[in-house]
PDB file of C-alpha atoms in Angstrom:
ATOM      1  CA  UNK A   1       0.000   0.000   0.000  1.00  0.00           C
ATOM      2  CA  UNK A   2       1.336   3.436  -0.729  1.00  0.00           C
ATOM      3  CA  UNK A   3       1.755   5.817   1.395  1.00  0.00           C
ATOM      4  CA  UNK A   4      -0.151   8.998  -0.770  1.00  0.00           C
ATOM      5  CA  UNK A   5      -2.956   6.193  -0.774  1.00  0.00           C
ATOM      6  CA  UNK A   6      -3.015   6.011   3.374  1.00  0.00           C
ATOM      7  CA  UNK A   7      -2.932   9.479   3.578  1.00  0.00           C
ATOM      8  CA  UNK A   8      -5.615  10.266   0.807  1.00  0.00           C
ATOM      9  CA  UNK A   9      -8.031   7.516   2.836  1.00  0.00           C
ATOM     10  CA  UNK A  10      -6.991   9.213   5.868  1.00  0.00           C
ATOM     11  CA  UNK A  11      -7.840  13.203   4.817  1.00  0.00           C
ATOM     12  CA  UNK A  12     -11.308  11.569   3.627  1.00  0.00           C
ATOM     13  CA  UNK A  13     -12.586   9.811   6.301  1.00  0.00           C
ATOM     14  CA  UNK A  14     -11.330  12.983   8.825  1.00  0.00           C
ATOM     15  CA  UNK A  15     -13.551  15.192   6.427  1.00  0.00           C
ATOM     16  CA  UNK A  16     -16.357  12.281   6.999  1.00  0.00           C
ATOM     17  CA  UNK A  17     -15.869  12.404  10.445  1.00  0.00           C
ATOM     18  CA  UNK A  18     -16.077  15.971  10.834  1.00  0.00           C
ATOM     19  CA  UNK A  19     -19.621  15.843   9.709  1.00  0.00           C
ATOM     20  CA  UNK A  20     -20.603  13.057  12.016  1.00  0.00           C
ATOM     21  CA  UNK A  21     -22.260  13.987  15.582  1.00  0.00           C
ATOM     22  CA  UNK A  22     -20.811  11.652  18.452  1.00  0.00           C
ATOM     23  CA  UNK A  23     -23.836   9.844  18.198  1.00  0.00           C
ATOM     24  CA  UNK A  24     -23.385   8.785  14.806  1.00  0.00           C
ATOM     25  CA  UNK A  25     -19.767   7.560  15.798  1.00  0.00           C
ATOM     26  CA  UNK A  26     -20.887   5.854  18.523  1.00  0.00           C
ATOM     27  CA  UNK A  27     -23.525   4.319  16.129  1.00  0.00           C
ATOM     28  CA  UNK A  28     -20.620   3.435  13.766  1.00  0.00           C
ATOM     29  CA  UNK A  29     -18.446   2.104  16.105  1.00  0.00           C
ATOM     30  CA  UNK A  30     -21.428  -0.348  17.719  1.00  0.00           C
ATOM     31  CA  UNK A  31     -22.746  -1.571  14.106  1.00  0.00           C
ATOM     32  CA  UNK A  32     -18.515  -2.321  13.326  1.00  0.00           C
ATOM     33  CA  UNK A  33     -18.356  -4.391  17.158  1.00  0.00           C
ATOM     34  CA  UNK A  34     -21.196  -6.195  16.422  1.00  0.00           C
ATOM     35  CA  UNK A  35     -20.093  -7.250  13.029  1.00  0.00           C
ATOM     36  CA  UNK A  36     -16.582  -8.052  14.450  1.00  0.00           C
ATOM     37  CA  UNK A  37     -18.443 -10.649  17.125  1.00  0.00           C
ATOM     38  CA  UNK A  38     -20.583 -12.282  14.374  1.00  0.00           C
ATOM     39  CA  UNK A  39     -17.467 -12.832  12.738  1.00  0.00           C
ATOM     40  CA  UNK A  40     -15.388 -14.329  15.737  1.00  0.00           C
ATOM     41  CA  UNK A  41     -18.486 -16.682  16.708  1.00  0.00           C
ATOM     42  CA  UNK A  42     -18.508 -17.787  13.061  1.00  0.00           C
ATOM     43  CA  UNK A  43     -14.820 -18.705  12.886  1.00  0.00           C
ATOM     44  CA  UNK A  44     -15.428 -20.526  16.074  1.00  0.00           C
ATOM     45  CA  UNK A  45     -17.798 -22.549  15.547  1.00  0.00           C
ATOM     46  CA  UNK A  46     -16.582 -23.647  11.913  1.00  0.00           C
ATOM     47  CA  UNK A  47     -13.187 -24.403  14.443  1.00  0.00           C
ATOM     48  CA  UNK A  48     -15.584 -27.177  16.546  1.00  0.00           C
TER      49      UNK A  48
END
């Protein structure tokens, strides 16, 4: 990965996030947790 890539991704998602309220983070950040434990509970049970 480049590093003019990283820091184009990283100038656009600050511009997203300076439009977002805290409780659209927050929102965010719950919907990406959840996802992340369906995930782990799928790659565990495909382990048993």
């Amino acid at each position: 990965m480049k590093l003019g890539l990283v820091v184009k991704i990283g100038t656009r998602a600050g511009a997203i996030f300076g439009y977002l309220t805290k409780d659209d983070i927050l929102l965010i950040l719950m919907i990406i947790i959840s996802g992340l434990q369906l995930l782990y509970d799928y790659i565990k049970n495909r382990k048993d």
